[in-house]
Coordinates of N, CA, C and O in Angstrom, one line a residue:
X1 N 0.8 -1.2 0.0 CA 0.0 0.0 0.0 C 0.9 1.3 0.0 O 0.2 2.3 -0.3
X2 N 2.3 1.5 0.3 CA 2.9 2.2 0.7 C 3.4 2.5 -0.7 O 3.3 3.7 -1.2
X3 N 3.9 1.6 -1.3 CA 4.3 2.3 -2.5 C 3.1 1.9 -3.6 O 3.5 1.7 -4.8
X4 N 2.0 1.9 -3.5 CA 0.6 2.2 -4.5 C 0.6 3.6 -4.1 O 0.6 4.4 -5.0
X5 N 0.4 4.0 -2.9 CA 0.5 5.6 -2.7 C 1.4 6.2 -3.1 O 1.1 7.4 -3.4
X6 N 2.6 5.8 -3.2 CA 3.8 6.8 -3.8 C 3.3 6.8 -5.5 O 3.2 7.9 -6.1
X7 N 3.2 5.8 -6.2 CA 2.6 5.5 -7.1 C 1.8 6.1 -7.6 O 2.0 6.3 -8.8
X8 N 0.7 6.5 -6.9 CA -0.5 7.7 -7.6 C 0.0 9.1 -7.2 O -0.4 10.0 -7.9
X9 N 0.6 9.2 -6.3 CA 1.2 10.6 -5.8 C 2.2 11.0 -6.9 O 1.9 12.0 -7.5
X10 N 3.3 10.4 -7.2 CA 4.4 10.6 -8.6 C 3.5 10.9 -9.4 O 3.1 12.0 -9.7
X11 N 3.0 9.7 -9.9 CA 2.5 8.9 -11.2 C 1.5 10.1 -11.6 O 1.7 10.4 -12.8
X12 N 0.9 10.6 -11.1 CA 0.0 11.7 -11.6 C 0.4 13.1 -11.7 O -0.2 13.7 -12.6
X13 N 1.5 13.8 -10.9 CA 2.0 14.3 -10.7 C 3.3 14.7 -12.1 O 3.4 15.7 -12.7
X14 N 4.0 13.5 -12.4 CA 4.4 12.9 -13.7 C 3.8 13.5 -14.9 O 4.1 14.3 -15.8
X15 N 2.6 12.8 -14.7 CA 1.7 12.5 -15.6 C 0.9 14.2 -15.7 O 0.6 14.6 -16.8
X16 N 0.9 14.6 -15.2 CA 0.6 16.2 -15.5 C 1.9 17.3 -16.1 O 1.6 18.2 -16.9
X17 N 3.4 17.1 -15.4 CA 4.1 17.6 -15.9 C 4.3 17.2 -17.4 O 3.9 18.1 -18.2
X18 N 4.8 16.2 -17.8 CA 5.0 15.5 -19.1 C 4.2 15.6 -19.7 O 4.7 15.7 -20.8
X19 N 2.8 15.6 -19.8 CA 1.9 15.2 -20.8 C 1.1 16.5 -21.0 O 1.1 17.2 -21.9
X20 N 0.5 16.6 -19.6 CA -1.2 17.1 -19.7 C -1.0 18.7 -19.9 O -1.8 19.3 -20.5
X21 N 0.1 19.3 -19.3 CA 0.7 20.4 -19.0 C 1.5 21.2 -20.6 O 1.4 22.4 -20.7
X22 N 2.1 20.6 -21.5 CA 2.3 21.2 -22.5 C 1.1 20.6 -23.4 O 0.8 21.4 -24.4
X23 N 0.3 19.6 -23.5 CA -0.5 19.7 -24.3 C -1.5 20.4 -24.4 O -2.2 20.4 -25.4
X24 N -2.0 21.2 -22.9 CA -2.4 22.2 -22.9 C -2.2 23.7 -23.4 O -2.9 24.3 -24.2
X25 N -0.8 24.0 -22.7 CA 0.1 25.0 -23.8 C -0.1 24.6 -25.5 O -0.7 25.3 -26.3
X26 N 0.2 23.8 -25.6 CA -0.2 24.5 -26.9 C -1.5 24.0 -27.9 O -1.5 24.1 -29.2
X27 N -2.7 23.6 -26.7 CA -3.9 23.8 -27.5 C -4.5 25.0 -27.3 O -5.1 25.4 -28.4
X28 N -4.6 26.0 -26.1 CA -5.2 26.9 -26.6 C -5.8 26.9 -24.8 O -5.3 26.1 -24.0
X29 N -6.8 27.8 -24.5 CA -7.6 28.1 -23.4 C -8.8 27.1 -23.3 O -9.1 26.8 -22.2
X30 N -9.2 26.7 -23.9 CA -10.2 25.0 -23.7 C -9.2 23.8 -23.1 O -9.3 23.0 -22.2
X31 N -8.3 24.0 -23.8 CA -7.8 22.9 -23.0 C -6.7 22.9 -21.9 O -6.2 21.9 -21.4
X32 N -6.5 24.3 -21.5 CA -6.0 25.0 -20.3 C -6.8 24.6 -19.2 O -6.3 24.1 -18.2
X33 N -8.4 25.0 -19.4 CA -9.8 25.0 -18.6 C -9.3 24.0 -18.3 O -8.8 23.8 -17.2
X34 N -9.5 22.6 -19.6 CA -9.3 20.9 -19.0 C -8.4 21.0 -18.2 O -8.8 20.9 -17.1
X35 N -7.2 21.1 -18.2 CA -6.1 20.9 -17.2 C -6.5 21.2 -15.7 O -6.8 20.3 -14.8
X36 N -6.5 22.7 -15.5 CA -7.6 23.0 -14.4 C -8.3 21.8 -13.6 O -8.0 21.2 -12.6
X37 N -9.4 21.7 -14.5 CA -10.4 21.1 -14.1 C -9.8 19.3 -13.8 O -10.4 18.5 -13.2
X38 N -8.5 19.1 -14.5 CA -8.0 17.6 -13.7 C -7.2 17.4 -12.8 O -6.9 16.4 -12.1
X39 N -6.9 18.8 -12.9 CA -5.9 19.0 -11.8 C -6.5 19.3 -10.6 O -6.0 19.0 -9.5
X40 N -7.6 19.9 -10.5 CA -8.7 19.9 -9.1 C -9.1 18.8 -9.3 O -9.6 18.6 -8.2
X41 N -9.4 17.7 -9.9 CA -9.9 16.7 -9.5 C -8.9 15.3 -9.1 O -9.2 14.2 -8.8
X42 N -7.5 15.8 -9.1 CA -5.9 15.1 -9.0 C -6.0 15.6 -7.1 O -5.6 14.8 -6.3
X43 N -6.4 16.5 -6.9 CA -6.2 17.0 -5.5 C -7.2 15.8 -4.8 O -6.4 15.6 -3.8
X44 N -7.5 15.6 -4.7 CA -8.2 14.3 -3.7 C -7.6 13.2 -4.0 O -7.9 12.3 -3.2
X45 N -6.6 12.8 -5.2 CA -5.9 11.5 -5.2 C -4.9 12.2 -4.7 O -4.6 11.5 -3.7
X46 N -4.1 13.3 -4.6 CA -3.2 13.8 -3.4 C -3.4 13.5 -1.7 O -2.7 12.9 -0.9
X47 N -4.5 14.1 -1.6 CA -4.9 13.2 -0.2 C -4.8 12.5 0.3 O -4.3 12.4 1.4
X48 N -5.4 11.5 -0.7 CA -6.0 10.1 -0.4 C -4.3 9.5 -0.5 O -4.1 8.5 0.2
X49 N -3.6 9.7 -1.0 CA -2.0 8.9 -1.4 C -1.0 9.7 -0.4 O 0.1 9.2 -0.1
X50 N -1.3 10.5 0.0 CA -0.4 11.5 1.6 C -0.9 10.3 2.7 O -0.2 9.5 3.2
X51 N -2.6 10.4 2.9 CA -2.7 9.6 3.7 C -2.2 7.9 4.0 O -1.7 7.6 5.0
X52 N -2.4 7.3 3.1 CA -1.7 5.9 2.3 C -0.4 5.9 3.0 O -0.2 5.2 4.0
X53 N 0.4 6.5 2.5 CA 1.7 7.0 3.4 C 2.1 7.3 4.3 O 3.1 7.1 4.8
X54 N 0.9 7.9 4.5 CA 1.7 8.3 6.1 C 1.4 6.7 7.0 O 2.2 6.0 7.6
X55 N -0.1 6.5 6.8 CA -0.3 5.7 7.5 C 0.3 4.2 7.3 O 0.2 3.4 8.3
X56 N 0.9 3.8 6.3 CA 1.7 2.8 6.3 C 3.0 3.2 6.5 O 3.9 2.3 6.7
X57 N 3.3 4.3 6.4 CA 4.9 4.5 6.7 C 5.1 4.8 8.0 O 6.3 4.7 8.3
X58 N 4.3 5.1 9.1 CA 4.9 5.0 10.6 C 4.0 3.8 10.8 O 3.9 3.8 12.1
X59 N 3.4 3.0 10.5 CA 3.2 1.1 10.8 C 4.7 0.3 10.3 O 5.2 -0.7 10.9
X60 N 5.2 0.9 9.2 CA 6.5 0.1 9.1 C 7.5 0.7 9.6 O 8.5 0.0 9.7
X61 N 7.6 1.9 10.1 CA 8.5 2.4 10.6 C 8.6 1.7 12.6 O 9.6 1.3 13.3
X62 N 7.3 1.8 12.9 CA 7.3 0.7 14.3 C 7.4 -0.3 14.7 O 7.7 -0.7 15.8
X63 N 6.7 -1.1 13.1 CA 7.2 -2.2 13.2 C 8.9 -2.9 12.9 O 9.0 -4.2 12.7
X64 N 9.7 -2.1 12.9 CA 11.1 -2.4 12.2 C 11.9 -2.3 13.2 O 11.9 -1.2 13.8
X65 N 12.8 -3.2 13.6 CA 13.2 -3.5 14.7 C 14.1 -2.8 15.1 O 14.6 -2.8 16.2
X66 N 14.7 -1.9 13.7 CA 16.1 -1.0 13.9 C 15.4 0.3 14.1 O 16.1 1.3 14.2
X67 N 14.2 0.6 14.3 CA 13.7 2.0 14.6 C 13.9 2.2 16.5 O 13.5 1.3 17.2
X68 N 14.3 3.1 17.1 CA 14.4 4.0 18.0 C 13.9 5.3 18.4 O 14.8 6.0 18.7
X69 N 13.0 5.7 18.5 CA 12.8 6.9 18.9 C 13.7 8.0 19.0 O 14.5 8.0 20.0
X70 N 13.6 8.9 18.2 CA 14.8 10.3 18.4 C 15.8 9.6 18.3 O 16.6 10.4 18.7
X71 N 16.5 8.6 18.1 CA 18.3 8.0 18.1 C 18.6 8.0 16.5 O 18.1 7.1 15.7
X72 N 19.3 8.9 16.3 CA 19.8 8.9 14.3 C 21.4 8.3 14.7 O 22.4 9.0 14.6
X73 N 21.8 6.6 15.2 CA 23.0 6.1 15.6 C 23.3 5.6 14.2 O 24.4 6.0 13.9
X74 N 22.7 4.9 13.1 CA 23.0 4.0 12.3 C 22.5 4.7 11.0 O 21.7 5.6 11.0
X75 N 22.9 4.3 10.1 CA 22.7 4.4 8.3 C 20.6 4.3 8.0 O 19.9 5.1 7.3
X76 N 20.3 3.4 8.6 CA 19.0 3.5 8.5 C 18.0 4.6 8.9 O 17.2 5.1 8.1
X77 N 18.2 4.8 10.2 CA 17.7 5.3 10.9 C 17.9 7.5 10.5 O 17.4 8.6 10.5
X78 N 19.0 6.9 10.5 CA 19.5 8.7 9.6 C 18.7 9.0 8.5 O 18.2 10.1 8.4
X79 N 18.4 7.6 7.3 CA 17.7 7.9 5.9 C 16.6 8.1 6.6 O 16.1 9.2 6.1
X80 N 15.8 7.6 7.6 CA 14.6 7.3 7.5 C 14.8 8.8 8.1 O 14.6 9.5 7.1
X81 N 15.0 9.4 8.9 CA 14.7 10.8 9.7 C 14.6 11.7 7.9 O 13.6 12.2 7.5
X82 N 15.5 11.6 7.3 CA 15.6 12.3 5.8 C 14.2 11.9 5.0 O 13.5 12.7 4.4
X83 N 14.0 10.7 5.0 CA 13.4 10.6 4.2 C 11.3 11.1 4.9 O 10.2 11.4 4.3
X84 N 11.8 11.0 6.2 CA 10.7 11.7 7.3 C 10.7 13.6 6.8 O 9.6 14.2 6.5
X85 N 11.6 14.0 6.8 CA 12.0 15.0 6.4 C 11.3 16.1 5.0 O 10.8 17.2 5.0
X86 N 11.7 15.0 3.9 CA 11.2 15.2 2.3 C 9.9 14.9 2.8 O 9.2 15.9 2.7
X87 N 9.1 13.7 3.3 CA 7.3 14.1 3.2 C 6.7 15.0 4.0 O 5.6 15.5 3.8
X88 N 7.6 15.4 4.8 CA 6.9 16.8 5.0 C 6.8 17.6 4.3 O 5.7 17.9 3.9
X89 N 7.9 18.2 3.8 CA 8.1 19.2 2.5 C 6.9 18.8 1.5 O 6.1 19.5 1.2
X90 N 7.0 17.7 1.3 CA 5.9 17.3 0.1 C 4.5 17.0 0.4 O 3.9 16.3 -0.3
X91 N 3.8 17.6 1.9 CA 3.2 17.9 2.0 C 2.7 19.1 2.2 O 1.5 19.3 2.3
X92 N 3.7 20.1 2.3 CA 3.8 21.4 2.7 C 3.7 22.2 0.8 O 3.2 23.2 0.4
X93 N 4.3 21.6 0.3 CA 4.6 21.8 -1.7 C 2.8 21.4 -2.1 O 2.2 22.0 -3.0
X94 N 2.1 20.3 -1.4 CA 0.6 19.7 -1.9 C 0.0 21.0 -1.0 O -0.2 21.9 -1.8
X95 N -0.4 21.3 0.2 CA -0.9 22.5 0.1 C -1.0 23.2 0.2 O -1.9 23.8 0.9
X96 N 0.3 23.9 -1.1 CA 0.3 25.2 -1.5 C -0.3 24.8 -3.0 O -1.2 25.5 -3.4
X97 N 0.1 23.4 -4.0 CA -0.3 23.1 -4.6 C -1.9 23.3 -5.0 O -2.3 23.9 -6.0
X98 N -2.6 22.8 -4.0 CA -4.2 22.6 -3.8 C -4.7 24.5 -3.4 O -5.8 24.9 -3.8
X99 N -4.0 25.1 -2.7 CA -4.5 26.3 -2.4 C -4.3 27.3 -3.9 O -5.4 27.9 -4.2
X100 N -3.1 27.6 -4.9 CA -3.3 28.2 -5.8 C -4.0 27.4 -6.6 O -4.4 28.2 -7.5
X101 N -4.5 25.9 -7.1 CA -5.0 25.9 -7.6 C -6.6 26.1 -7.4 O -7.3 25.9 -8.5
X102 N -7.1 26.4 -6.6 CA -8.5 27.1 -5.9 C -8.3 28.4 -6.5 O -9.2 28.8 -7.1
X103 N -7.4 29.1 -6.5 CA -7.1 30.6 -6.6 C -7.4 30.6 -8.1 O -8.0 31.6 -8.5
X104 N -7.0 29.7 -9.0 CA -7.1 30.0 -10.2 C -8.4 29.1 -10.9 O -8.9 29.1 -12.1
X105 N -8.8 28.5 -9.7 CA -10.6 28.1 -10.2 C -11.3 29.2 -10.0 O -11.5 29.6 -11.1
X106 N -11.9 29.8 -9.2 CA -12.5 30.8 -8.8 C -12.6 32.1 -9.6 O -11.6 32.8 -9.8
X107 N -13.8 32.4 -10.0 CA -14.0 33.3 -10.9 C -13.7 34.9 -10.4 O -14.1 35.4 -9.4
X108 N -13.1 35.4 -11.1 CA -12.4 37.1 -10.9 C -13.4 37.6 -11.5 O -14.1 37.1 -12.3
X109 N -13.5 38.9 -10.9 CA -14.6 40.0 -10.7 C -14.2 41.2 -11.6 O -15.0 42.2 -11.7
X110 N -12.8 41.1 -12.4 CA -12.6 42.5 -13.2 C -12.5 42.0 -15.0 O -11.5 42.2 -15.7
X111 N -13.8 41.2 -15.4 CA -13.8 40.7 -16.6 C -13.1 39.9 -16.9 O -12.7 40.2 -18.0
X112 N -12.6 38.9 -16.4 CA -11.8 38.1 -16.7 C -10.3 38.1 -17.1 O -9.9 37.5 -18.0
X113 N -9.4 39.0 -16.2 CA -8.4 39.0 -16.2 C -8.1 39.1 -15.0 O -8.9 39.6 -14.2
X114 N -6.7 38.7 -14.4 CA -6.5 38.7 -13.0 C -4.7 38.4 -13.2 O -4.3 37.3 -13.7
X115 N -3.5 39.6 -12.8 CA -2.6 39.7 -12.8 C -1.9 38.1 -11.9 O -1.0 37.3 -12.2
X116 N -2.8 38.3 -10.9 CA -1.9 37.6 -10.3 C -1.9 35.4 -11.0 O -1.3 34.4 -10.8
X117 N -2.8 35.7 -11.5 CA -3.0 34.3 -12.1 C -2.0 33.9 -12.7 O -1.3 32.9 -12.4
X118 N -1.6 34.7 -13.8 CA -0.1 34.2 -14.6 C 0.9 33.9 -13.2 O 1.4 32.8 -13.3
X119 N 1.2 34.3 -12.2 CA 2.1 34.3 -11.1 C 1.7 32.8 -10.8 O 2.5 31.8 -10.8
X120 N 0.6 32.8 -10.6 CA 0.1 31.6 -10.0 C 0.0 30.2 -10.7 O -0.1 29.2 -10.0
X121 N -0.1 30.2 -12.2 CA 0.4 29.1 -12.8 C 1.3 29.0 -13.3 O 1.4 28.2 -14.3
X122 N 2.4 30.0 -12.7 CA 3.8 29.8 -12.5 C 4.3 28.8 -11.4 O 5.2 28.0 -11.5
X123 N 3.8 28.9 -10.5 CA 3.9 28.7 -9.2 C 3.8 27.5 -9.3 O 4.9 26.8 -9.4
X124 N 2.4 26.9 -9.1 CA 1.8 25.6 -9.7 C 2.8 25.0 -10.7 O 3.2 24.0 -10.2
X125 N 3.3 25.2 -11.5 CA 4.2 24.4 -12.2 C 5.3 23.9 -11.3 O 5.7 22.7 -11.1
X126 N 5.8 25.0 -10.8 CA 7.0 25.4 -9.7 C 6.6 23.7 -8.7 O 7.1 22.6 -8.8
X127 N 5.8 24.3 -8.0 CA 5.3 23.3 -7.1 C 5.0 22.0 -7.5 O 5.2 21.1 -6.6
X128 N 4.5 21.6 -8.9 CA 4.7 20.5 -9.4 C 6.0 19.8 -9.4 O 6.2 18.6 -8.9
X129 N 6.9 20.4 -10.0 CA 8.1 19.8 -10.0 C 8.6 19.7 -9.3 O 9.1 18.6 -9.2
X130 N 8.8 20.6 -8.1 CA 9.8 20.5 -6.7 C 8.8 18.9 -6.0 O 9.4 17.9 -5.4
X131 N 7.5 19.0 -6.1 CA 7.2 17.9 -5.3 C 7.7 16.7 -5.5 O 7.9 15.9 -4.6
X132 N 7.8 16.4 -7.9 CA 8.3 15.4 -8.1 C 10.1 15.6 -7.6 O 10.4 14.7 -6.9
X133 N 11.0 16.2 -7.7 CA 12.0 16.2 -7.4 C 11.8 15.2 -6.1 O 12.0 14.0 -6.1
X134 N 11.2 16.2 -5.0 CA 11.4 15.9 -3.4 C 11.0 14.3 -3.1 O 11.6 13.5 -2.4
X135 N 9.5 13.8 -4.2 CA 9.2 11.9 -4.2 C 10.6 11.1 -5.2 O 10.6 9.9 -5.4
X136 N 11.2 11.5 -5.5 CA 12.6 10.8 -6.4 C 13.2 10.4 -5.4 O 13.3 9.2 -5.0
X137 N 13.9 12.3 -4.6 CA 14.6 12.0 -3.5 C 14.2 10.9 -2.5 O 14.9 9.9 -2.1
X138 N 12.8 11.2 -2.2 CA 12.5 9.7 -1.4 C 12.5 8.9 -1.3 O 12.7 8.4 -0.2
X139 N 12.3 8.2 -3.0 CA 12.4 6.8 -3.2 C 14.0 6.3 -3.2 O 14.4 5.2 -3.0
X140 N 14.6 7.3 -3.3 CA 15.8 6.9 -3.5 C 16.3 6.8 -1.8 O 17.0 5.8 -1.8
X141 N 16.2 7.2 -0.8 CA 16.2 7.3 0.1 C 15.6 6.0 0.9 O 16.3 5.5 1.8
X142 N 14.4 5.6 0.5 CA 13.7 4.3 0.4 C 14.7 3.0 0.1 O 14.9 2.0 0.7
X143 N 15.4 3.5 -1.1 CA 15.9 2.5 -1.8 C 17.3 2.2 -0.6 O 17.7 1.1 -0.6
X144 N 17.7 3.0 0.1 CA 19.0 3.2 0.9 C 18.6 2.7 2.3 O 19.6 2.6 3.0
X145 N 17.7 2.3 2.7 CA 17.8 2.0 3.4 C 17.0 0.2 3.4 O 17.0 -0.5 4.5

């Protein structure tokens, strides 16, 4: 279950930078809208795969015989504080993620334009990628220990 959640959390994540994200760019504002609109509906498989995680990752973390409480003595135990570390971040990157994209659902009040929106799916890109960077580091982290 632990890595089916890392799985939809990347994998979609991925799967919007690479694909859904320039083939938007260059169809036009309809298919900008679509992006949008999958990308708010990607925010509840963000959730749902944070939760997945967390909750199998401190069941295996207690259950593992080399875990200690606060003691970073050994190679494992160091990754694992790191790799404790990155899901924070990459929960803190998910909601800022989920918060500008609310910002750029919500309809503006000065005819449909709004300065700060280009900022903000700047941002959202931003935030895309740093999250995939930060689940790489993870897995790889995963893989180290």
């Amino acid at each position: 279950m632990h890595v089916f959640g890392v799985i939809v959390w990347l994998g979609g994540l991925m799967f919007q930078s690479a694909i859904a994200a320039p083939v938007a760019q260059a169809e036009g504002e309809i298919a900008k809208a679509a992006l949008r609109k999958m990308s708010s509906r990607f925010i509840g498989f963000i959730w749902m795969s944070v939760w997945t995680v967390a909750v199998t990752g401190v069941l295996m973390m207690l259950l593992n015989p080399q875990f200690e409480w606060f003691r970073y003595h050994n190679t494992w135990s160091k990754l694992l504080g790191f790799k404790q570390l990155i899901f924070l971040l990459m929960i803190f990157y998910a909601f800022g993620y989920a918060r500008m994209l609310s910002y750029l659902n919500t309809p503006v009040s000065n005819g449909g334009f709004d300065e700060k929106a280009v900022l903000y799916r700047h941002r959202l890109n931003q935030f895309r990628k740093i999250s995939i960077a930060l689940g790489i580091v993870a897995l790889l982290l995963a893989a180290g220990m």
